[in-house]
Structures are given as structure tokens and as C-alpha cells.
Amino acid sequence: MNPAQSPKLTASTSGFVLAAAITVLFNTGLAWAKDAYPALNTFMGSIGGHHWTTHGLADLVLFIGLGLIFTNAKVGEKMDPNAVTGTLVGSVVIAALGLAAWFAFV
């Protein structure tokens, strides 16, 4: 591809894509932790009325917070757009395999 035609991502697009990649992995880790530690599950249920409500809110806060941080720091603009996309795809694959393995073997 001609460098003049190479795809570009805005600071907010790339920042929030990277935030999504991290949030997907966090979501998986939190699901593991809640299953492994019933006290955490109970605690999270007491915060939001149900542990999944608190889980979703934690994911949302992390996603928005990291997205704003990465956007303001222009982190994603320093990366190749294909690398940003690959990071998201890779994190989704890792998270899916991690959850599948967790529920299959634990």
C-alpha cells in the first residue's frame, strides 16, 4: 500500500480501540476472579444489587477512563492502525479462549 494511502485512525478512535482491548482482558480476569473467590462475587453483588451489574459497571468505567486517557495522550496515533486493530482482535481471541478454557476445565 502506498504510504499516502495508508489508513489513519483519529486519536479518539485509536484510544478507545486500545481501551476496548484492555477492557476485554480485564473482563475475563474479573470473571475468573469472581468464580474463584465467592467472597468477591458476594461483595460485588452487594455494591450493585447483582454481581453482573457491578461487573458491567467496572468494565464501563475502565473502558471510558482508559479511552479518555489514551485519547488525550494520543497513544494510538503513535501506532500503526493495523497494529491497533490487531491488538483488539488478539485480546478478544485470548479472552474468548481464556473463558472457554476456564469454564471447560474449572
GROMACS .gro file of C-alpha atoms in nm, residues 30-78:
model
   49
   30LEU     CA    1  -1.265  -1.038   3.668
   31ALA     CA    2  -1.494  -1.324   3.564
   32TRP     CA    3  -1.223  -1.571   3.667
   33ALA     CA    4  -1.168  -1.391   3.998
   34LYS     CA    5  -1.540  -1.383   4.080
   35ASP     CA    6  -1.570  -1.757   4.016
   36ALA     CA    7  -1.254  -1.840   4.210
   37TYR     CA    8  -1.338  -1.622   4.511
   38PRO     CA    9  -1.703  -1.640   4.618
   39ALA     CA   10  -1.644  -1.358   4.866
   40LEU     CA   11  -1.562  -1.125   4.575
   41ASN     CA   12  -1.879  -1.233   4.398
   42THR     CA   13  -2.083  -1.160   4.711
   43PHE     CA   14  -1.909  -0.826   4.765
   44MET     CA   15  -1.974  -0.719   4.406
   45GLY     CA   16  -2.338  -0.823   4.444
   46SER     CA   17  -2.372  -0.603   4.749
   47ILE     CA   18  -2.242  -0.300   4.558
   48GLY     CA   19  -2.467  -0.306   4.253
   49GLY     CA   20  -2.751  -0.530   4.357
   50HIS     CA   21  -2.615  -0.816   4.147
   51HIS     CA   22  -2.256  -0.916   4.078
   52TRP     CA   23  -2.303  -0.884   3.700
   53THR     CA   24  -2.428  -0.527   3.738
   54THR     CA   25  -2.115  -0.431   3.929
   55HIS     CA   26  -1.902  -0.627   3.680
   56GLY     CA   27  -2.054  -0.437   3.388
   57LEU     CA   28  -2.010  -0.102   3.562
   58ALA     CA   29  -1.646  -0.180   3.634
   59ASP     CA   30  -1.593  -0.267   3.268
   60LEU     CA   31  -1.767   0.052   3.157
   61VAL     CA   32  -1.568   0.277   3.393
   62LEU     CA   33  -1.240   0.115   3.285
   63PHE     CA   34  -1.328   0.145   2.914
   64ILE     CA   35  -1.427   0.511   2.934
   65GLY     CA   36  -1.140   0.604   3.165
   66LEU     CA   37  -0.873   0.435   2.956
   67GLY     CA   38  -1.029   0.562   2.634
   68LEU     CA   39  -1.008   0.921   2.755
   69ILE     CA   40  -0.655   0.875   2.886
   70PHE     CA   41  -0.534   0.712   2.565
   71THR     CA   42  -0.712   0.974   2.353
   72ASN     CA   43  -0.558   1.266   2.541
   73ALA     CA   44  -0.213   1.105   2.533
   74LYS     CA   45  -0.256   1.023   2.161
   75VAL     CA   46  -0.120   0.676   2.235
   76GLY     CA   47  -0.292   0.506   1.944
   77GLU     CA   48  -0.183   0.767   1.693
   78LYS     CA   49   0.174   0.656   1.752
   0.00000   0.00000   0.00000
